[in-house]
Tab-separated table of C-alpha atoms in Angstrom:
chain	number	residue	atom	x	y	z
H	1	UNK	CA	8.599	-47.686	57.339
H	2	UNK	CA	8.047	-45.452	54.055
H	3	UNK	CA	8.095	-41.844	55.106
H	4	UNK	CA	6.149	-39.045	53.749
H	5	UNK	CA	8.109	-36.188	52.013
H	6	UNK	CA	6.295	-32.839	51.216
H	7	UNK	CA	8.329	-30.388	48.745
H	8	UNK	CA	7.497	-26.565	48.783
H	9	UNK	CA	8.786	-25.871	45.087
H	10	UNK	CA	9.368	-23.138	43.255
H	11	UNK	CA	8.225	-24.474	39.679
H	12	UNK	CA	5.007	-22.805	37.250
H	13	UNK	CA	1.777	-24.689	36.991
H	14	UNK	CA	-1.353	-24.157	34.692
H	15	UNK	CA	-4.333	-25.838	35.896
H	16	UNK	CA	-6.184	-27.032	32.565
H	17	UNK	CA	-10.079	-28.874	32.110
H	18	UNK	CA	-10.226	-32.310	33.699
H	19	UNK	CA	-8.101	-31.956	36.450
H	20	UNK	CA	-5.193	-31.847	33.809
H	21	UNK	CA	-1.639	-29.707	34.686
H	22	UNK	CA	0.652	-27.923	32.520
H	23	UNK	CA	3.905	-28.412	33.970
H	24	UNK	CA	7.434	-27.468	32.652
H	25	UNK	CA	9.537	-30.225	32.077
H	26	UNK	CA	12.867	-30.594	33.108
H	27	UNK	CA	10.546	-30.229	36.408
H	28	UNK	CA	8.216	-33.319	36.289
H	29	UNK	CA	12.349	-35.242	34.868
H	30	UNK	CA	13.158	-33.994	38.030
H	31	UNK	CA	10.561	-34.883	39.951
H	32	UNK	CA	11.391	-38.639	38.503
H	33	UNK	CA	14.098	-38.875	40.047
H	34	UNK	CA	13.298	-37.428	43.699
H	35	UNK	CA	10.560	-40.819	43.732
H	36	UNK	CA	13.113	-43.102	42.616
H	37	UNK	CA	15.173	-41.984	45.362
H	38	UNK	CA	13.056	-41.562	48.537
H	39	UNK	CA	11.094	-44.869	49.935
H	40	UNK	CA	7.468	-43.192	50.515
H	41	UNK	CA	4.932	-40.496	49.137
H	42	UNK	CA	5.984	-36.817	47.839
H	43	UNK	CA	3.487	-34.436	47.330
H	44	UNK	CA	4.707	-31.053	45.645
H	45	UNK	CA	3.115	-27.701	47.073
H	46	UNK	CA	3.074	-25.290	43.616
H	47	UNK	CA	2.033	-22.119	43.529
H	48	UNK	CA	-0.609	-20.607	41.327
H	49	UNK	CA	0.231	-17.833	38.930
H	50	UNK	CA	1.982	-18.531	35.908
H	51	UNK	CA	0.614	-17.522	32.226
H	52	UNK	CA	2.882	-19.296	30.296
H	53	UNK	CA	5.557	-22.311	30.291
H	54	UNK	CA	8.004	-21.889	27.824
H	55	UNK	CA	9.142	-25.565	28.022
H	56	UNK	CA	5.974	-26.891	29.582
H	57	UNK	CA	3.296	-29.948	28.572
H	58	UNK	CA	0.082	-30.749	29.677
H	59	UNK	CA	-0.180	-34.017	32.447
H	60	UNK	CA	-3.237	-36.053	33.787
H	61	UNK	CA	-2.441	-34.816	37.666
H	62	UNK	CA	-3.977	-38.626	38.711
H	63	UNK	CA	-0.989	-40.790	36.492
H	64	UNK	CA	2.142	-38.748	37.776
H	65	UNK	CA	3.943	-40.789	40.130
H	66	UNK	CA	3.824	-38.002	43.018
H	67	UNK	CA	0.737	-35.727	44.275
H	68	UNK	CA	0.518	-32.117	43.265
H	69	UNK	CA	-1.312	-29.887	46.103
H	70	UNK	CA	-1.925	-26.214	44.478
H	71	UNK	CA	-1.433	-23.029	47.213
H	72	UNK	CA	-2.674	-19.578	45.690
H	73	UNK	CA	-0.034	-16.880	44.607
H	74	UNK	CA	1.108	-15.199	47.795
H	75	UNK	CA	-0.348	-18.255	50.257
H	76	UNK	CA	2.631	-18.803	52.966
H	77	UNK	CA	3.502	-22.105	53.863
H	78	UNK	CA	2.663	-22.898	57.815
H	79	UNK	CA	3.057	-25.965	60.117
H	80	UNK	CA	-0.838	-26.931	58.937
H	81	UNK	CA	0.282	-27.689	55.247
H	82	UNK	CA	2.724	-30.558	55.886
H	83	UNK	CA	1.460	-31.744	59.337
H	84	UNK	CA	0.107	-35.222	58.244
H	85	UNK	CA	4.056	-35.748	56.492
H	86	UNK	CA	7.114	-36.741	58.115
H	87	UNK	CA	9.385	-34.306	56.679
H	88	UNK	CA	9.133	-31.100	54.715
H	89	UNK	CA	11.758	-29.464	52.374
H	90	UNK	CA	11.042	-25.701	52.030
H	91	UNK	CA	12.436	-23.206	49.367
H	92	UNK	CA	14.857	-20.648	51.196
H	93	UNK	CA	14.522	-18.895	48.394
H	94	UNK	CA	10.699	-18.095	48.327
H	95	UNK	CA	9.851	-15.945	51.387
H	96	UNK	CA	6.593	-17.283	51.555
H	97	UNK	CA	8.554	-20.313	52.860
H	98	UNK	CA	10.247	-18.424	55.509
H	99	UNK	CA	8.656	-19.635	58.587
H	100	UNK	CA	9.574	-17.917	62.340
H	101	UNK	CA	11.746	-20.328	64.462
H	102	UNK	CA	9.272	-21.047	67.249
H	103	UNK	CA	6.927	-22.222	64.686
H	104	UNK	CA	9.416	-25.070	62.748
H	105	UNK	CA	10.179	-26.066	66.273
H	106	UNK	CA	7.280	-27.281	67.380
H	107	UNK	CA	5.733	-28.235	63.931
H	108	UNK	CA	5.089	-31.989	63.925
H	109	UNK	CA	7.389	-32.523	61.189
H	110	UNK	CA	11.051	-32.021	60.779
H	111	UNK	CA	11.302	-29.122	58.519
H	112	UNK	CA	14.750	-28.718	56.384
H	113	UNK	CA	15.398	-25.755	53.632
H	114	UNK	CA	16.965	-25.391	50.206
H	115	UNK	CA	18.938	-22.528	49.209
H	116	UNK	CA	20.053	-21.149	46.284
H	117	UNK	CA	20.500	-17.847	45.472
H	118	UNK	CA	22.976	-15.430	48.245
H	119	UNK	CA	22.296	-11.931	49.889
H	120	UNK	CA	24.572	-10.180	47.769
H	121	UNK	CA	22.775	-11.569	44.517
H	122	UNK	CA	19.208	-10.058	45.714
H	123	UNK	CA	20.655	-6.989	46.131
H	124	UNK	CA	22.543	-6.927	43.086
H	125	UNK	CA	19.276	-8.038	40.772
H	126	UNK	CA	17.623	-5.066	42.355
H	127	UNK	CA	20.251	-2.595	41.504
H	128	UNK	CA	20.562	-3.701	37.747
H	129	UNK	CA	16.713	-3.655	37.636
H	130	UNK	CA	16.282	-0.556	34.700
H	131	UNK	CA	12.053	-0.929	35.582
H	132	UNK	CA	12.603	0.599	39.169
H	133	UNK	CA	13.290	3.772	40.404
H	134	UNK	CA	16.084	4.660	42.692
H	135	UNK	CA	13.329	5.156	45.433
H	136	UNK	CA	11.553	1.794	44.331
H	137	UNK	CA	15.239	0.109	44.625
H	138	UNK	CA	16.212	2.136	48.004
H	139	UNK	CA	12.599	0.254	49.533
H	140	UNK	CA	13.102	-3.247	47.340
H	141	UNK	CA	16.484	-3.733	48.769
H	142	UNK	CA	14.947	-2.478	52.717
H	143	UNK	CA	12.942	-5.138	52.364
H	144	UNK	CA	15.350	-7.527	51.242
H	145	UNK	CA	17.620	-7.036	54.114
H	146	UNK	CA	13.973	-7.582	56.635
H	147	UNK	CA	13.742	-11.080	54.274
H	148	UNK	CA	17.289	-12.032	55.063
H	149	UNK	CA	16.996	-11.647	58.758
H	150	UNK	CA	13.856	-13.837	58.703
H	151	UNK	CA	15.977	-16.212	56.228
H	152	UNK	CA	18.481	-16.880	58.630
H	153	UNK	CA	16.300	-17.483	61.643
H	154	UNK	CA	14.300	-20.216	60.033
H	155	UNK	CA	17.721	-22.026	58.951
H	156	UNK	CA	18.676	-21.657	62.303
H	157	UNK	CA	15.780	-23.558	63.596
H	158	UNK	CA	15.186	-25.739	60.630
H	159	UNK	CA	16.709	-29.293	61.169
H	160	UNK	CA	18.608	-29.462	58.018
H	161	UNK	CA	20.077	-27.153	54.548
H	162	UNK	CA	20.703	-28.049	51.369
H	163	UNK	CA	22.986	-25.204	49.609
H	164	UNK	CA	22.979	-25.413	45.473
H	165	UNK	CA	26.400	-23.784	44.614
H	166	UNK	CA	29.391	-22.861	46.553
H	167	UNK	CA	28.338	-19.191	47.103
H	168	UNK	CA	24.944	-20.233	49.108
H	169	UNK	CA	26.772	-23.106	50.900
H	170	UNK	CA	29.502	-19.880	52.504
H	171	UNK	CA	26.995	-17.892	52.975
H	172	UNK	CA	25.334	-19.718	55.358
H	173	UNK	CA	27.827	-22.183	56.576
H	174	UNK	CA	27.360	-21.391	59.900
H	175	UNK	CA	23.598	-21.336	60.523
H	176	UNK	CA	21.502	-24.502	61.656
H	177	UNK	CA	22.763	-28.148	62.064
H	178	UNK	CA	22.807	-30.210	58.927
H	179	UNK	CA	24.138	-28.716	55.614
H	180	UNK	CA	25.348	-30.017	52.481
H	181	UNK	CA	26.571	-28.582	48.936
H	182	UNK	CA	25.027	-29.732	45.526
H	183	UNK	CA	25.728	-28.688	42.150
H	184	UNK	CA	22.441	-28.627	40.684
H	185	UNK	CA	22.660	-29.226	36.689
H	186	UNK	CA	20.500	-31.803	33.943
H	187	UNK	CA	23.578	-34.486	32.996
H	188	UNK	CA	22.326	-38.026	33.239
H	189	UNK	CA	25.164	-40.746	32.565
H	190	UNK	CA	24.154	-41.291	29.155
H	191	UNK	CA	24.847	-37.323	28.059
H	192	UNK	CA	28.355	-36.885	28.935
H	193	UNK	CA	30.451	-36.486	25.984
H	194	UNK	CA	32.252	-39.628	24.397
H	195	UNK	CA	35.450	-40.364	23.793
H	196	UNK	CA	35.335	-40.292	19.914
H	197	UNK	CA	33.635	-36.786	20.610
H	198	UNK	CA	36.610	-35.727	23.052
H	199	UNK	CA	39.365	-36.746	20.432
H	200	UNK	CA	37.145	-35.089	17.498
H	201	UNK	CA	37.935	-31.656	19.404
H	202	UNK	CA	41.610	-32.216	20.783
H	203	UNK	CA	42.007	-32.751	16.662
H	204	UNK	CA	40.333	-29.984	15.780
H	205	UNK	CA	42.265	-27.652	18.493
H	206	UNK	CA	45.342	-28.520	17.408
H	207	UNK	CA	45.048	-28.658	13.611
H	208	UNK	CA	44.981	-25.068	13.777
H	209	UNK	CA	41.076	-24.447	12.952
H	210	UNK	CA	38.873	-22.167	13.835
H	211	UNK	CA	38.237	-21.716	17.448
H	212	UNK	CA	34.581	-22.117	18.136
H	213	UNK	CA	33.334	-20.211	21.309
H	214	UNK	CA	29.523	-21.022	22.320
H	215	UNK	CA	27.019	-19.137	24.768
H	216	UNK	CA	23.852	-20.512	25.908
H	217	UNK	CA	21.095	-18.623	28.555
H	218	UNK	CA	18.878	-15.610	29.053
H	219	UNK	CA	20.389	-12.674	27.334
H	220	UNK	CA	19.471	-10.017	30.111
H	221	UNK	CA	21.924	-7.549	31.412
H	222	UNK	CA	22.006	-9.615	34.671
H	223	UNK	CA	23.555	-11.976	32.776
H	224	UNK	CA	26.085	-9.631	31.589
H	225	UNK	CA	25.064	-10.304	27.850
H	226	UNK	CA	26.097	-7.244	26.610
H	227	UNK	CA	29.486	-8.295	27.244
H	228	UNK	CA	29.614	-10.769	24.253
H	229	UNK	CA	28.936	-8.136	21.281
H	230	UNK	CA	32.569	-6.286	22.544
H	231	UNK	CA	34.559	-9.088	23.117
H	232	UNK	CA	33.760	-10.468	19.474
H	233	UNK	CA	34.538	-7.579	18.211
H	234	UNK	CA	37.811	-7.080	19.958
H	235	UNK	CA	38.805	-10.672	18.493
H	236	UNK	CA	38.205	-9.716	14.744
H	237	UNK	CA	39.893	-6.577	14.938
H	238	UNK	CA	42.585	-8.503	16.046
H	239	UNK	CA	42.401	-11.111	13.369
H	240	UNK	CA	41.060	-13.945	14.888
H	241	UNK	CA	40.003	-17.027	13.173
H	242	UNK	CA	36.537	-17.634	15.884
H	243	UNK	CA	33.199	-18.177	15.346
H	244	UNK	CA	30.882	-17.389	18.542
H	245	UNK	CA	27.539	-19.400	18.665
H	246	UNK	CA	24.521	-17.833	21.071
H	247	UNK	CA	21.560	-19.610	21.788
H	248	UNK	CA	19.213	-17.848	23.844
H	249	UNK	CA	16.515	-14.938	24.175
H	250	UNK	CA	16.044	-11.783	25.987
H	251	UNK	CA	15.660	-8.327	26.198
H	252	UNK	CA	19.016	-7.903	24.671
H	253	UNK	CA	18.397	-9.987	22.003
H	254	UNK	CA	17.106	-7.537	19.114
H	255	UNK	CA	20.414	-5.151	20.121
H	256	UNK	CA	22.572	-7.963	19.846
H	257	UNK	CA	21.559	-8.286	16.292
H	258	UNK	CA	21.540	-5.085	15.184
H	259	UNK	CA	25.289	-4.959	16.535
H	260	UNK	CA	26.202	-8.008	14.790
H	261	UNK	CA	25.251	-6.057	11.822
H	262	UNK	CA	26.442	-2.754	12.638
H	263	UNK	CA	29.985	-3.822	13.474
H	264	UNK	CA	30.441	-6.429	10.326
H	265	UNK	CA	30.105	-9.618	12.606
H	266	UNK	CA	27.810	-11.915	10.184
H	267	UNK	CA	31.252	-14.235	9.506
H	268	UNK	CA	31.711	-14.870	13.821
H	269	UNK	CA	28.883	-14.785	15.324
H	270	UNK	CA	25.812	-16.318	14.963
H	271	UNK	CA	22.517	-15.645	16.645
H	272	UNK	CA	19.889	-18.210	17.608
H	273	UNK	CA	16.645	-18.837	19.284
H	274	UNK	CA	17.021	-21.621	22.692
H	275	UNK	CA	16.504	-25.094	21.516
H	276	UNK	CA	15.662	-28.307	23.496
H	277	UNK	CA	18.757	-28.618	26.741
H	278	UNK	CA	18.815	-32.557	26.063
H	279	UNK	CA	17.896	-33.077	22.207
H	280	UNK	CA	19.916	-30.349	20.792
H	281	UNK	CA	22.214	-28.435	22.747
H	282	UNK	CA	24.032	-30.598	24.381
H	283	UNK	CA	24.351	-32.786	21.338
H	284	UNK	CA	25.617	-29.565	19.708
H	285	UNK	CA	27.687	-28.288	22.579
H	286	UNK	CA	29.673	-31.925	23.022
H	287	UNK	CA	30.190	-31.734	19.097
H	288	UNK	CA	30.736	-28.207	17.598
H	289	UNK	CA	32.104	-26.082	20.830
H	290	UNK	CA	35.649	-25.369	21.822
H	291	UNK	CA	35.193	-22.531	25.033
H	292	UNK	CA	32.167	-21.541	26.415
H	293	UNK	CA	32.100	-17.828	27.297
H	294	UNK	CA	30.199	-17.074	30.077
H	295	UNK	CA	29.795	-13.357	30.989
H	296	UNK	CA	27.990	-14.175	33.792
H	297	UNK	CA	28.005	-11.387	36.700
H	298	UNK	CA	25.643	-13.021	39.447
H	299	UNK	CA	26.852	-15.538	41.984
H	300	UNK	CA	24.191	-17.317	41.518
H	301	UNK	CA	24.639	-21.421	40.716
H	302	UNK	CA	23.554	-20.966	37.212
H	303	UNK	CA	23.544	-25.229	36.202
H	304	UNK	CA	25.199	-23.704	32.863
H	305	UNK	CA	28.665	-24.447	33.925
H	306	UNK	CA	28.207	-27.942	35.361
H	307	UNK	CA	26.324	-28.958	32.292
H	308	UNK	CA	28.923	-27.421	29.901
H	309	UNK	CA	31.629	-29.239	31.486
H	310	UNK	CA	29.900	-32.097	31.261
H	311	UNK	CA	29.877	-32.240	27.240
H	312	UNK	CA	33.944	-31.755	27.100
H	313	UNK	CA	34.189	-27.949	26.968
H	314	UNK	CA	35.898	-25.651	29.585
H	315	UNK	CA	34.755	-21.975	30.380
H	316	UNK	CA	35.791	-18.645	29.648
H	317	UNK	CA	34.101	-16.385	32.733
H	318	UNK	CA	34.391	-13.458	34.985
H	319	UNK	CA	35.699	-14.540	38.574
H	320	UNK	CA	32.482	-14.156	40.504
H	321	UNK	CA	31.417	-16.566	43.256
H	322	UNK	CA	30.354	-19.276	41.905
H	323	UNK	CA	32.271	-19.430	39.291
H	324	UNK	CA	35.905	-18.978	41.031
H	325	UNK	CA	35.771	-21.713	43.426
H	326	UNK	CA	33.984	-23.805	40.811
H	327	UNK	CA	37.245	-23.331	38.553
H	328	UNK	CA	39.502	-23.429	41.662
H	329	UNK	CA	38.033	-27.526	42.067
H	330	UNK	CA	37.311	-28.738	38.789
H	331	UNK	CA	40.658	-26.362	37.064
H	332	UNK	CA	38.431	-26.656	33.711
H	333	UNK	CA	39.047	-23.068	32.167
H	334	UNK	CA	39.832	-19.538	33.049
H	335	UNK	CA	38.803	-16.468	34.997
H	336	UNK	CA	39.184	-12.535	34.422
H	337	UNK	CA	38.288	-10.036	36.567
H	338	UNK	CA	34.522	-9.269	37.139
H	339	UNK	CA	32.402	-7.082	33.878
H	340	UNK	CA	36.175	-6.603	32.184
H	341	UNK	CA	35.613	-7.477	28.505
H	342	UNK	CA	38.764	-6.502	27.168
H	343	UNK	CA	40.168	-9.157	29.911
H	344	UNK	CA	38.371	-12.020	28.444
H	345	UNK	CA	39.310	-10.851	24.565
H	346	UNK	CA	42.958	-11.147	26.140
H	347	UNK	CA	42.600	-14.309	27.549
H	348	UNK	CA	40.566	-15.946	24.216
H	349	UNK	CA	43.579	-14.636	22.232
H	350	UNK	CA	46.326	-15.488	24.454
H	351	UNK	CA	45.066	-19.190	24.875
H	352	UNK	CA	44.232	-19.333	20.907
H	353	UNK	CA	48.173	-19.805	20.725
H	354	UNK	CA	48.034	-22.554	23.234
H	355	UNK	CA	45.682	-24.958	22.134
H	356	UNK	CA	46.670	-27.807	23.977
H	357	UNK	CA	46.135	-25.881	26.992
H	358	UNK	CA	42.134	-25.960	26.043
H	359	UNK	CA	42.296	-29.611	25.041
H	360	UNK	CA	44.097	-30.343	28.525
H	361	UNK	CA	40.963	-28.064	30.578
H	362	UNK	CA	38.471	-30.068	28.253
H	363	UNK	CA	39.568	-33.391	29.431
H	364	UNK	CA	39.798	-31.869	33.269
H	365	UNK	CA	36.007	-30.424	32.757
H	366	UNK	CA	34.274	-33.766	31.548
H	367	UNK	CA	36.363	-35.779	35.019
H	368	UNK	CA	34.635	-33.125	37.330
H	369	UNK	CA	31.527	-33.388	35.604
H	370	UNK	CA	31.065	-36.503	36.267
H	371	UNK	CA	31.389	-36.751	39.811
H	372	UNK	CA	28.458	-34.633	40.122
H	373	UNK	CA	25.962	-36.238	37.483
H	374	UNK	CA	22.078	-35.589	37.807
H	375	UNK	CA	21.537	-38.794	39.394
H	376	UNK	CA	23.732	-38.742	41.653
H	377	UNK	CA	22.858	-35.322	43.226
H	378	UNK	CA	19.847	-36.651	43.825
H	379	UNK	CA	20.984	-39.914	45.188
H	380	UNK	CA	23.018	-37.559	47.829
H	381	UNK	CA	20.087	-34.691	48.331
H	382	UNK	CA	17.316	-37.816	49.036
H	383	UNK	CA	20.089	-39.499	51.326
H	384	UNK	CA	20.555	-36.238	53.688
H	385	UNK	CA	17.085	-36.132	54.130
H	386	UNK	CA	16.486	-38.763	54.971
H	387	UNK	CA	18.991	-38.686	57.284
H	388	UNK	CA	17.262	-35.931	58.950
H	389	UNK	CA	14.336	-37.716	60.231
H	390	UNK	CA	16.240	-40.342	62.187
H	391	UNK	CA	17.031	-37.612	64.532
């Protein structure tokens, strides 16, 4: 018998005339895919207050393939909201989702959470935040440590977890029943790189040309953007023959120009506005990209580095916790040591001199890739829960 799924998501939604939505994207893609997968109704809970979708479009709510139930801004989610549905998949992440234990066990339906982002990365957001005070960050990260406590007694009463990224999936390995890991990332089957595309670079490499680094994503100093402006500028005083390529925008973007600039960059690196994920960048990434150098600080699962592999191109990035034991299974590219620019100029020159080495971590990146496409994370995530309600 079909069962009936409600989702507690984090995604933005405009409500428009005529019952219409605006809703981003890659989200509704998503959403595709979760009703291919799972044999019976899904109904979305969203959340009002978003202004703006950067990547959004406008949808009749009554011809999408699942229902769409609006809760206002701060509305928690309770037992009452998904009491007509046979299973409920809550956001660990959102703690308006964080219900107490007694509740979950005796709601009527088997209630399972998602995870994503770690303990360590909450606090670490809040530090790095230059908009609070020291007293608003003493009280922000007080209450963050009250969230985590309620965090971990839902999961332990919850009947299932699903962990994006190895740094969630440790972190709470030992709390409730059912857990499994995904790799969360946009690579269907069809946008993997090719073979002519994979022997286009290994030429390339090892003809001697210029090596062609690439960086995609928010440039915020949680990201650790400011990194990229030194370590270009470490490889042309040292006589490099790169080119860097960033695609992205931020608060850092304006002083990432003016160094370009001020520190006679124009012939490396090249600053652009994001473009379309599946239209341009990976198209660009699988064809005109060598490294990808990731400054990235957080431990959160950024789907950056699964989707990079998956176009043929191994990373450059600091050893943080996703990132390490990401490398340490898919051995497709290299780690320094956490914030340490001058590290990751040494490594880009050292393995400059060894360009079969990046041809070899190419070829390793696109394997891995591929055993954790798009469709099949799905395929796996619909599976476990599934699973869940035969108990």
């Amino acid at each position: 018998m079909p069962k009936k799924l409600a989702l507690f998501v984090s995604a933005p939604v405009i409500e428009t005339e005529n019952d219409g939505l605006i809703l981003d994207k890659k989200f509704v893609s998503g959403m595709a895919l979760h009703v291919q997968h799972w044999e019976g109704p899904i109904t979305c809970f969203i959340r009002r207050g978003a202004t703006e979708i950067p990547f959004g479009d406008k949808f009749d709510r009554s011809k999408l393939d699942f229902q769409i139930k609006i809760l206002d801004t701060q509305e928690r989610a309770s037992a009452e909201h998904f009491a007509d549905y046979d299973l409920a998949l809550l956001s660990g992440d959102s703690y308006l989702d964080l219900m107490s234990p007694q509740v979950i066990r005796e709601a009527k339906s088997t209630v399972a959470y998602s995870i994503e982002y770690i303990y360590e990365t909450r606090l670490q957001i809040i530090s790095l935040d230059k908009t609070r005070s020291l007293a608003k960050k003493i009280y922000a990260m007080a209450w963050t440590t009250a969230q985590e406590l309620k965090r971990r007694r839902a999961f332990s009463a919850a009947r299932g977890l699903q962990a994006n990224g190895y740094p969630a999936y440790a972190a709470y390995s030992k709390v409730g029943s059912s857990r499994m890991l995904y790799l969360d990332n946009r690579m269907r089957p069809s946008m993997f790189a090719t073979p002519g595309e994979m022997d286009a670079r290994r030429e390339h490499l090892l003809s001697g040309r210029t090596l062609r680094l690439i960086h995609s994503g928010r440039l915020e100093p949680l990201k650790g953007a400011q990194d990229l402006i030194p370590i270009a500028k470490l490889l042309a005083e040292r006589g490099i023959d790169f080119t860097l390529t960033i695609y992205g925008t931020g608060s850092l973007y304006g002083d990432i120009a003016a160094d370009i600039k001020a520190y006679g960059l124009e012939r490396h690196v090249f600053l652009n506005s994001p473009i379309d994920f599946e239209t341009e960048l990976v198209p660009l990434t699988r064809t005109t990209a060598d490294v990808f150098l990731s400054c990235h600080r957080q431990s959160d699962p950024s789907c950056t580095y699964l989707e990079t592999l998956g176009c043929g191109v191994p990373i450059m990035g600091y050893d943080n916790r996703m990132w390490s034991p990401l490398l340490t299974e898919s051995n497709a590219g290299w780690s320094v040591p956490l914030g340490n620019a001058t590290a990751m100029a040494d490594k880009l020159t050292a393995i400059n001199t060894d360009r079969m080495s990046i041809s070899t971590l190419a070829e390793n990146a696109l394997s891995f890739a591929r055993t954790w496409d798009f469709d099949t994370q799905f395929r796996m995530r619909m599976e476990h829960l599934a699973n869940l309600t035969q108990h």
